[in-house]
mmCIF file of C-alpha atoms in Angstrom:
data_model
loop_
_atom_site.group_PDB
_atom_site.id
_atom_site.type_symbol
_atom_site.label_atom_id
_atom_site.label_comp_id
_atom_site.label_asym_id
_atom_site.label_seq_id
_atom_site.Cartn_x
_atom_site.Cartn_y
_atom_site.Cartn_z
ATOM 1 C CA ILE A 974 20.255 -57.686 63.594
ATOM 2 C CA LEU A 975 22.576 -60.639 63.939
ATOM 3 C CA ALA A 976 25.741 -58.658 63.275
ATOM 4 C CA LEU A 977 25.164 -56.467 66.000
ATOM 5 C CA MET A 978 24.472 -59.437 68.752
ATOM 6 C CA VAL A 979 28.066 -60.740 67.270
ATOM 7 C CA GLU A 980 29.535 -57.189 67.847
ATOM 8 C CA LEU A 981 27.944 -57.582 71.814
ATOM 9 C CA LEU A 982 29.545 -60.964 72.546
ATOM 10 C CA TRP A 983 32.780 -60.107 70.716
ATOM 11 C CA GLN A 984 32.909 -57.090 72.427
ATOM 12 C CA HIS A 985 32.135 -58.211 76.217
ATOM 13 C CA GLU A 986 33.310 -61.896 75.947
ATOM 14 C CA HIS A 987 35.333 -63.367 73.178
ATOM 15 C CA SER A 988 37.566 -60.827 72.461
ATOM 16 C CA LYS A 989 38.833 -60.889 75.725
ATOM 17 C CA THR A 990 40.177 -64.524 75.455
ATOM 18 C CA ASN A 991 40.855 -63.380 71.641
ATOM 19 C CA ASN A 992 38.748 -66.287 70.795
ATOM 20 C CA VAL A 993 39.246 -66.458 66.931
ATOM 21 C CA ALA A 994 37.663 -69.717 66.353
ATOM 22 C CA TRP A 995 34.727 -68.424 67.955
ATOM 23 C CA LEU A 996 35.134 -65.282 65.496
ATOM 24 C CA GLU A 997 35.731 -67.251 62.246
ATOM 25 C CA LYS A 998 32.657 -69.193 62.928
ATOM 26 C CA CYS A 999 30.485 -66.161 63.257
ATOM 27 C CA VAL A 1000 32.120 -64.052 59.971
ATOM 28 C CA ASN A 1001 31.095 -67.258 58.096
ATOM 29 C CA ALA A 1002 27.595 -67.117 59.252
ATOM 30 C CA LEU A 1003 27.311 -63.469 58.579
ATOM 31 C CA GLU A 1004 28.902 -63.903 54.826
ATOM 32 C CA LYS A 1005 26.261 -66.438 54.633
ATOM 33 C CA GLU A 1006 23.153 -63.798 55.791
ATOM 34 C CA TYR A 1007 25.044 -61.381 53.317
ATOM 35 C CA ALA A 1008 25.128 -63.762 50.366
ATOM 36 C CA PHE A 1009 21.240 -64.016 50.860
ATOM 37 C CA TRP A 1010 20.487 -60.796 50.927
ATOM 38 C CA MET A 1011 22.794 -59.915 47.980
ATOM 39 C CA GLN A 1012 21.176 -62.871 45.994
ATOM 40 C CA GLY A 1013 21.265 -62.322 42.038
ATOM 41 C CA SER A 1014 23.228 -59.168 42.295
ATOM 42 C CA GLU A 1015 25.620 -59.807 39.638
ATOM 43 C CA GLU A 1016 22.822 -60.757 37.138
ATOM 44 C CA LEU A 1017 21.363 -57.042 37.166
ATOM 45 C CA THR A 1018 21.275 -54.916 34.460
ATOM 46 C CA ASN A 1019 20.078 -51.674 33.060
ATOM 47 C CA GLU A 1020 17.193 -53.596 31.582
ATOM 48 C CA LYS A 1021 16.322 -55.582 34.544
ATOM 49 C CA THR A 1022 17.184 -53.948 37.676
ATOM 50 C CA ALA A 1023 15.379 -55.631 40.207
ATOM 51 C CA LEU A 1024 15.826 -59.073 41.510
ATOM 52 C CA ARG A 1025 14.732 -60.852 44.548
ATOM 53 C CA ARG A 1026 16.018 -58.428 47.521
ATOM 54 C CA VAL A 1027 18.449 -56.405 45.128
ATOM 55 C CA VAL A 1028 18.110 -53.337 43.098
ATOM 56 C CA LYS A 1029 20.195 -51.444 40.942
ATOM 57 C CA MET A 1030 19.834 -47.700 41.352
ATOM 58 C CA PRO A 1031 20.294 -45.358 38.172
ATOM 59 C CA CYS A 1032 23.571 -44.131 39.117
ATOM 60 C CA GLY A 1033 24.609 -48.214 39.278
ATOM 61 C CA GLY A 1034 24.652 -48.649 42.723
ATOM 62 C CA LYS A 1035 23.072 -51.524 44.668
ATOM 63 C CA LEU A 1036 20.229 -51.304 47.381
ATOM 64 C CA ASN A 1037 18.191 -53.698 49.014
ATOM 65 C CA ARG A 1038 14.727 -54.413 49.328
ATOM 66 C CA TYR A 1039 12.144 -56.943 51.647
ATOM 67 C CA TRP A 1040 11.075 -59.793 49.071
ATOM 68 C CA ASP A 1041 9.561 -63.030 49.056
ATOM 69 C CA ASP A 1042 9.830 -65.850 46.133
ATOM 70 C CA GLU A 1043 6.272 -67.083 46.830
ATOM 71 C CA ALA A 1044 3.498 -65.066 45.277
ATOM 72 C CA ALA A 1045 0.499 -66.834 47.015
ATOM 73 C CA PRO A 1046 -1.931 -65.875 50.276
ATOM 74 C CA ARG A 1047 0.307 -66.775 53.797
ATOM 75 C CA ALA A 1048 -0.797 -69.706 55.108
ATOM 76 C CA GLU A 1049 -1.285 -68.291 58.505
ATOM 77 C CA SER A 1050 -3.488 -65.621 57.117
ATOM 78 C CA LEU A 1051 -5.260 -67.383 54.491
ATOM 79 C CA ARG A 1052 -8.608 -65.918 55.166
ATOM 80 C CA GLU A 1053 -7.346 -62.517 55.297
ATOM 81 C CA ASP A 1054 -5.443 -62.144 52.224
ATOM 82 C CA LEU A 1055 -7.999 -63.776 50.374
ATOM 83 C CA ALA A 1056 -10.935 -61.531 51.450
ATOM 84 C CA LEU A 1057 -8.140 -58.354 50.730
ATOM 85 C CA ALA A 1058 -7.467 -59.891 47.198
ATOM 86 C CA GLU A 1059 -10.881 -60.449 46.443
ATOM 87 C CA GLY A 1060 -11.566 -56.788 44.951
ATOM 88 C CA LEU A 1061 -8.265 -57.085 42.919
ATOM 89 C CA ALA A 1062 -8.073 -57.761 38.983
ATOM 90 C CA GLU A 1063 -6.489 -61.674 39.113
ATOM 91 C CA HIS A 1064 -3.059 -60.664 37.050
ATOM 92 C CA LYS A 1065 -2.534 -58.076 40.297
ATOM 93 C CA LYS A 1066 -3.501 -60.683 43.068
ATOM 94 C CA PRO A 1067 0.186 -62.668 42.754
ATOM 95 C CA ASP A 1068 2.211 -59.169 43.198
ATOM 96 C CA PHE A 1069 -0.424 -58.242 46.169
ATOM 97 C CA TYR A 1070 0.237 -61.632 47.797
ATOM 98 C CA ARG A 1071 4.176 -60.666 47.356
ATOM 99 C CA HIS A 1072 3.961 -57.355 48.855
ATOM 100 C CA ILE A 1073 1.934 -58.609 51.977
ATOM 101 C CA ARG A 1074 4.538 -61.477 52.379
ATOM 102 C CA ALA A 1075 7.479 -58.902 51.809
ATOM 103 C CA ALA A 1076 6.068 -56.776 54.563
ATOM 104 C CA CYS A 1077 5.898 -59.324 57.056
ATOM 105 C CA GLU A 1078 9.356 -60.247 56.383
ATOM 106 C CA SER A 1079 10.391 -56.768 57.402
ATOM 107 C CA GLY A 1080 8.469 -57.182 60.888
ATOM 108 C CA TRP A 1081 6.889 -53.843 60.332
ATOM 109 C CA ASP A 1082 3.681 -56.114 59.027
ATOM 110 C CA PHE A 1083 1.841 -53.429 58.325
ATOM 111 C CA SER A 1084 2.881 -49.935 58.272
ATOM 112 C CA SER A 1085 1.590 -47.079 56.005
ATOM 113 C CA ARG A 1086 5.709 -47.495 54.704
ATOM 114 C CA TRP A 1087 4.383 -50.100 52.541
ATOM 115 C CA LEU A 1088 1.462 -48.437 51.409
ATOM 116 C CA ALA A 1089 -0.016 -46.158 48.275
ATOM 117 C CA GLU A 1090 -2.771 -44.984 50.370
ATOM 118 C CA PRO A 1091 -2.378 -45.120 53.894
ATOM 119 C CA SER A 1092 -6.019 -46.251 54.731
ATOM 120 C CA SER A 1093 -5.922 -49.096 52.197
ATOM 121 C CA LEU A 1094 -3.850 -52.652 52.806
ATOM 122 C CA SER A 1095 -4.996 -53.399 49.332
ATOM 123 C CA SER A 1096 -2.498 -50.672 48.022
ATOM 124 C CA ILE A 1097 0.759 -52.531 49.869
ATOM 125 C CA GLN A 1098 3.772 -52.066 47.149
ATOM 126 C CA THR A 1099 6.278 -53.354 49.609
ATOM 127 C CA THR A 1100 8.652 -54.699 46.845
ATOM 128 C CA ASP A 1101 8.805 -51.185 45.131
ATOM 129 C CA ILE A 1102 10.074 -49.796 48.465
ATOM 130 C CA LEU A 1103 14.251 -49.515 49.935
ATOM 131 C CA PRO A 1104 13.775 -49.109 53.509
ATOM 132 C CA ILE A 1105 15.974 -46.792 55.368
ATOM 133 C CA ASP A 1106 16.028 -49.217 57.838
ATOM 134 C CA LEU A 1107 16.950 -52.420 56.302
ATOM 135 C CA ASN A 1108 19.901 -50.586 54.229
ATOM 136 C CA CYS A 1109 21.344 -49.281 57.361
ATOM 137 C CA LEU A 1110 21.554 -52.561 59.149
ATOM 138 C CA LEU A 1111 23.209 -53.904 55.848
ATOM 139 C CA TYR A 1112 25.605 -50.875 56.142
ATOM 140 C CA ASN A 1113 26.613 -52.461 59.537
ATOM 141 C CA LEU A 1114 27.033 -55.735 58.619
ATOM 142 C CA GLU A 1115 29.395 -54.268 55.858
ATOM 143 C CA LYS A 1116 31.125 -52.490 57.894
ATOM 144 C CA GLN A 1117 31.413 -55.623 61.028
ATOM 145 C CA LEU A 1118 32.355 -58.024 58.127
ATOM 146 C CA SER A 1119 35.050 -55.689 56.869
ATOM 147 C CA LYS A 1120 36.276 -55.202 60.944
ATOM 148 C CA PHE A 1121 36.266 -58.741 61.781
ATOM 149 C CA ASN A 1122 37.985 -60.442 58.407
ATOM 150 C CA LYS A 1123 40.685 -57.550 59.764
ATOM 151 C CA LEU A 1124 40.869 -59.238 62.780
ATOM 152 C CA LEU A 1125 41.589 -62.595 61.114
ATOM 153 C CA GLY A 1126 44.054 -61.396 59.095
ATOM 154 C CA ASN A 1127 41.570 -61.488 55.837
ATOM 155 C CA SER A 1128 42.838 -58.232 54.307
ATOM 156 C CA GLN A 1129 41.441 -58.536 51.056
ATOM 157 C CA GLN A 1130 37.826 -59.812 52.442
ATOM 158 C CA ALA A 1131 38.084 -56.464 54.882
ATOM 159 C CA ASP A 1132 38.946 -54.210 52.167
ATOM 160 C CA LEU A 1133 36.181 -55.734 50.029
ATOM 161 C CA PHE A 1134 33.460 -55.359 52.737
ATOM 162 C CA SER A 1135 34.927 -51.685 53.650
ATOM 163 C CA ASP A 1136 34.267 -50.654 49.709
ATOM 164 C CA TYR A 1137 30.972 -51.954 50.299
ATOM 165 C CA ALA A 1138 30.075 -50.267 53.104
ATOM 166 C CA ALA A 1139 31.284 -46.712 51.871
ATOM 167 C CA ALA A 1140 29.246 -47.298 48.771
ATOM 168 C CA ARG A 1141 26.355 -48.022 50.651
ATOM 169 C CA ARG A 1142 26.464 -45.290 52.810
ATOM 170 C CA THR A 1143 26.938 -42.497 49.652
ATOM 171 C CA LEU A 1144 23.555 -44.506 47.813
ATOM 172 C CA ILE A 1145 21.544 -44.102 51.525
ATOM 173 C CA ASN A 1146 22.375 -40.312 51.536
ATOM 174 C CA LYS A 1147 22.000 -40.147 47.699
ATOM 175 C CA TYR A 1148 18.500 -41.380 47.550
ATOM 176 C CA MET A 1149 17.260 -41.481 51.054
ATOM 177 C CA TRP A 1150 18.045 -38.245 52.697
ATOM 178 C CA SER A 1151 15.353 -35.826 52.008
ATOM 179 C CA GLU A 1152 16.197 -32.359 51.869
ATOM 180 C CA GLN A 1153 12.624 -30.904 52.101
ATOM 181 C CA GLN A 1154 11.702 -33.151 54.993
ATOM 182 C CA HIS A 1155 15.488 -32.737 56.473
ATOM 183 C CA PHE A 1156 14.965 -36.906 57.620
ATOM 184 C CA PHE A 1157 16.007 -39.870 56.060
ATOM 185 C CA VAL A 1158 13.072 -41.461 54.559
ATOM 186 C CA ASP A 1159 12.242 -44.886 52.157
ATOM 187 C CA TYR A 1160 12.620 -44.637 48.633
ATOM 188 C CA ASN A 1161 10.013 -46.002 46.109
ATOM 189 C CA HIS A 1162 12.089 -47.326 43.266
ATOM 190 C CA HIS A 1163 9.314 -48.159 41.028
ATOM 191 C CA LYS A 1164 8.486 -44.630 40.890
ATOM 192 C CA ALA A 1165 11.742 -43.045 41.383
ATOM 193 C CA SER A 1166 10.775 -41.047 44.350
ATOM 194 C CA GLN A 1167 11.069 -40.221 47.956
ATOM 195 C CA SER A 1168 8.513 -41.546 50.641
ATOM 196 C CA LYS A 1169 6.533 -38.878 52.267
ATOM 197 C CA VAL A 1170 5.668 -41.455 55.083
ATOM 198 C CA LEU A 1171 7.732 -40.142 58.351
ATOM 199 C CA SER A 1172 8.808 -42.947 60.615
ATOM 200 C CA ALA A 1173 11.085 -43.737 63.313
ATOM 201 C CA ALA A 1174 13.019 -46.265 61.307
ATOM 202 C CA ALA A 1175 15.136 -43.076 60.498
ATOM 203 C CA SER A 1176 16.894 -43.548 63.717
ATOM 204 C CA THR A 1177 18.750 -46.037 62.437
ATOM 205 C CA ALA A 1178 20.855 -43.742 60.675
ATOM 206 C CA LEU A 1179 21.998 -42.424 64.286
ATOM 207 C CA PHE A 1180 22.361 -45.495 65.583
ATOM 208 C CA PHE A 1181 25.004 -46.750 63.229
ATOM 209 C CA ASN A 1182 26.727 -43.313 62.961
ATOM 210 C CA LEU A 1183 25.720 -43.002 59.240
ATOM 211 C CA ALA A 1184 24.496 -39.413 59.262
ATOM 212 C CA SER A 1185 26.573 -36.340 59.507
ATOM 213 C CA GLU A 1186 26.631 -34.054 62.215
ATOM 214 C CA GLN A 1187 24.317 -31.808 60.693
ATOM 215 C CA GLN A 1188 21.794 -34.463 59.524
ATOM 216 C CA ALA A 1189 21.683 -35.439 63.038
ATOM 217 C CA GLN A 1190 20.520 -32.190 64.054
ATOM 218 C CA HIS A 1191 17.906 -32.289 61.926
ATOM 219 C CA ILE A 1192 16.824 -35.427 62.791
ATOM 220 C CA ALA A 1193 16.892 -34.990 66.823
ATOM 221 C CA GLU A 1194 15.091 -31.796 66.115
ATOM 222 C CA ARG A 1195 12.096 -33.888 63.768
ATOM 223 C CA LEU A 1196 12.021 -36.641 66.569
ATOM 224 C CA SER A 1197 11.791 -34.314 69.513
ATOM 225 C CA ARG A 1198 9.056 -31.936 67.573
ATOM 226 C CA ASP A 1199 6.780 -34.795 65.693
ATOM 227 C CA PHE A 1200 7.583 -38.088 67.356
ATOM 228 C CA LEU A 1201 7.769 -38.011 70.804
ATOM 229 C CA LYS A 1202 4.843 -38.157 72.360
ATOM 230 C CA ALA A 1203 3.764 -38.661 76.626
ATOM 231 C CA GLY A 1204 4.942 -42.624 76.360
ATOM 232 C CA GLY A 1205 7.759 -42.185 74.155
ATOM 233 C CA ILE A 1206 8.598 -42.140 70.473
ATOM 234 C CA VAL A 1207 5.741 -43.340 68.097
ATOM 235 C CA THR A 1208 6.435 -45.229 65.298
ATOM 236 C CA THR A 1209 5.003 -43.181 61.985
ATOM 237 C CA VAL A 1210 3.675 -39.666 62.441
ATOM 238 C CA THR A 1211 0.852 -41.160 60.096
ATOM 239 C CA SER A 1212 -2.225 -42.563 62.162
ATOM 240 C CA THR A 1213 -4.130 -45.513 60.187
ATOM 241 C CA SER A 1214 -5.699 -48.934 61.527
ATOM 242 C CA GLN A 1215 -2.065 -50.421 60.993
ATOM 243 C CA GLN A 1216 -0.109 -51.639 63.884
ATOM 244 C CA TRP A 1217 3.369 -50.111 62.802
ATOM 245 C CA ASP A 1218 1.659 -46.429 62.766
ATOM 246 C CA SER A 1219 0.528 -43.811 64.849
ATOM 247 C CA PRO A 1220 -0.397 -43.971 68.155
ATOM 248 C CA ASN A 1221 1.626 -46.988 68.290
ATOM 249 C CA GLY A 1222 5.045 -47.719 70.189
ATOM 250 C CA TRP A 1223 7.270 -50.108 69.771
ATOM 251 C CA ALA A 1224 10.003 -50.976 72.045
ATOM 252 C CA PRO A 1225 12.906 -51.358 69.531
ATOM 253 C CA LEU A 1226 12.346 -48.166 67.952
ATOM 254 C CA GLN A 1227 12.921 -46.299 70.968
ATOM 255 C CA TRP A 1228 16.145 -48.241 72.039
ATOM 256 C CA PHE A 1229 17.546 -47.409 68.372
ATOM 257 C CA ALA A 1230 16.157 -43.543 68.579
ATOM 258 C CA VAL A 1231 17.636 -43.288 72.534
ATOM 259 C CA LYS A 1232 21.303 -45.034 71.486
ATOM 260 C CA GLY A 1233 21.484 -43.037 68.175
ATOM 261 C CA LEU A 1234 20.527 -39.863 69.818
ATOM 262 C CA ASN A 1235 23.703 -40.439 72.385
ATOM 263 C CA ASN A 1236 25.949 -41.344 69.529
ATOM 264 C CA TYR A 1237 25.340 -37.590 68.316
ATOM 265 C CA GLY A 1238 25.244 -35.845 71.874
ATOM 266 C CA PHE A 1239 21.341 -35.461 72.507
ATOM 267 C CA SER A 1240 21.599 -36.746 75.762
ATOM 268 C CA ASP A 1241 18.816 -34.734 77.151
ATOM 269 C CA LEU A 1242 16.397 -35.722 74.108
ATOM 270 C CA SER A 1243 17.368 -39.482 74.934
ATOM 271 C CA LYS A 1244 16.593 -38.793 78.699
ATOM 272 C CA ARG A 1245 13.127 -37.540 78.085
ATOM 273 C CA ILE A 1246 12.389 -40.572 75.589
ATOM 274 C CA MET A 1247 13.546 -42.952 78.300
ATOM 275 C CA GLN A 1248 11.517 -41.281 80.987
ATOM 276 C CA ASN A 1249 8.390 -41.051 79.038
ATOM 277 C CA TRP A 1250 8.647 -44.885 77.998
ATOM 278 C CA LEU A 1251 9.549 -45.717 81.636
ATOM 279 C CA THR A 1252 6.121 -43.728 83.080
ATOM 280 C CA MET A 1253 3.950 -45.434 80.678
ATOM 281 C CA VAL A 1254 4.938 -49.154 81.166
ATOM 282 C CA GLU A 1255 4.983 -48.349 84.867
ATOM 283 C CA ASN A 1256 1.447 -46.722 84.878
ATOM 284 C CA ASP A 1257 0.650 -49.766 82.510
ATOM 285 C CA PHE A 1258 2.199 -52.363 84.572
ATOM 286 C CA SER A 1259 0.354 -51.092 87.936
ATOM 287 C CA VAL A 1260 -3.026 -51.745 85.998
ATOM 288 C CA ASN A 1261 -2.553 -54.854 83.826
ATOM 289 C CA GLN A 1262 0.658 -56.718 85.714
ATOM 290 C CA CYS A 1263 2.436 -57.996 82.794
ATOM 291 C CA LEU A 1264 4.740 -56.061 79.935
ATOM 292 C CA LEU A 1265 3.163 -55.642 76.496
ATOM 293 C CA GLU A 1266 4.393 -55.993 73.131
ATOM 294 C CA LYS A 1267 3.753 -52.592 72.223
ATOM 295 C CA TYR A 1268 1.697 -49.703 73.557
ATOM 296 C CA ASN A 1269 -0.109 -46.511 72.762
ATOM 297 C CA VAL A 1270 2.225 -43.907 73.566
ATOM 298 C CA CYS A 1271 -0.041 -40.972 71.869
ATOM 299 C CA VAL A 1272 -2.389 -41.570 75.229
ATOM 300 C CA PRO A 1273 -0.849 -44.356 77.359
ATOM 301 C CA GLN A 1274 -4.293 -44.893 79.195
ATOM 302 C CA LEU A 1275 -5.677 -46.762 75.899
ATOM 303 C CA LYS A 1276 -4.556 -49.829 74.884
ATOM 304 C CA ALA A 1277 -2.824 -50.190 71.985
ATOM 305 C CA GLY A 1278 -4.681 -51.289 68.825
ATOM 306 C CA GLY A 1279 -4.387 -51.614 64.902
ATOM 307 C CA GLY A 1280 -3.142 -54.834 63.009
ATOM 308 C CA GLU A 1281 -4.332 -58.480 62.897
ATOM 309 C CA TYR A 1282 -4.265 -59.388 66.539
ATOM 310 C CA VAL A 1283 -4.996 -58.313 70.011
ATOM 311 C CA VAL A 1284 -1.855 -57.031 72.264
ATOM 312 C CA GLN A 1285 0.413 -59.860 72.956
ATOM 313 C CA GLN A 1286 1.765 -60.135 76.719
ATOM 314 C CA GLY A 1287 5.182 -60.461 77.437
ATOM 315 C CA PHE A 1288 7.333 -59.475 75.580
ATOM 316 C CA GLY A 1289 10.774 -59.880 75.078
ATOM 317 C CA TRP A 1290 12.179 -56.695 73.291
ATOM 318 C CA THR A 1291 10.243 -54.701 76.037
ATOM 319 C CA ASN A 1292 11.538 -56.207 78.828
ATOM 320 C CA GLY A 1293 14.744 -55.714 77.189
ATOM 321 C CA VAL A 1294 14.652 -52.342 76.323
ATOM 322 C CA THR A 1295 12.971 -51.316 79.640
ATOM 323 C CA SER A 1296 15.520 -52.955 81.542
ATOM 324 C CA ARG A 1297 18.277 -50.852 79.676
ATOM 325 C CA PHE A 1298 16.887 -47.951 80.108
ATOM 326 C CA TYR A 1299 16.780 -48.395 83.866
ATOM 327 C CA THR A 1300 20.454 -48.993 83.954
ATOM 328 C CA LEU A 1301 21.088 -45.928 81.525
ATOM 329 C CA CYS A 1302 18.732 -43.826 83.708
ATOM 330 C CA GLU A 1303 20.629 -44.743 86.873
ATOM 331 C CA ASP A 1304 24.041 -43.849 85.320
#
């Protein structure tokens, strides 16, 4: 996400004064972030295929996952984690705690995306999963580092990151595009199989212009048919007791979908998403007098639920996305 913010600031402010000193600072920060995600990649072999956040694929390429170095209960949710781990064999508890922590790193805490059994949080397997959205975000980071290094005259670094981005795009299509589902999905590297969970995270492939025109057509059709509800795009098509599943919708996923669809010319569908979202937010605001962290987009009259805490008031990303939708609808 940091690369997206740097791109916006460069485009709308610093490029106008050619502020390369500012850009150089940002590139240093972005390269440090990239090094964090790729840490240990040079140590991977055919026998040791995963280390921290990097996984070596059967073809030799590398994709990323969420991870946590500590295999212990979360300090902020100690009681919940210990209770969930009670039924597990002692030797399975460290992996369980790591999976829980990695899911929190993803921001999707929790979702059927990470679960072997959608109804059981104790079946969590986050570090086995290569997420479509994380790898699309890293594809964008590689592309931005190529672009920014070129602007700074670092042609060798620019070419290097351009090659990284091209390789990742090929890998995403190879392992995460489901010909059966006609949709981008997560990939379980431990089982060497694609996930059956369909999530709005697939929209990131459109958001970053990574999909082909044909893929975009399939994704748009699937979003319209299975994801678009009365209040906008639902998080996954799987209904569970977790908050990052149906029937809940989250503002940033609406934005990924709307911007992604607009990138490929599906403006009618993106307008429907925006209008559904704005109608829901306005109706809810008339009752609660505030914006919320998440909404029940399937039945907007009902309050969103699931997860480990009550719905939070505010809320930064809801405010930002809703404001942007008003602007786009006026245009």
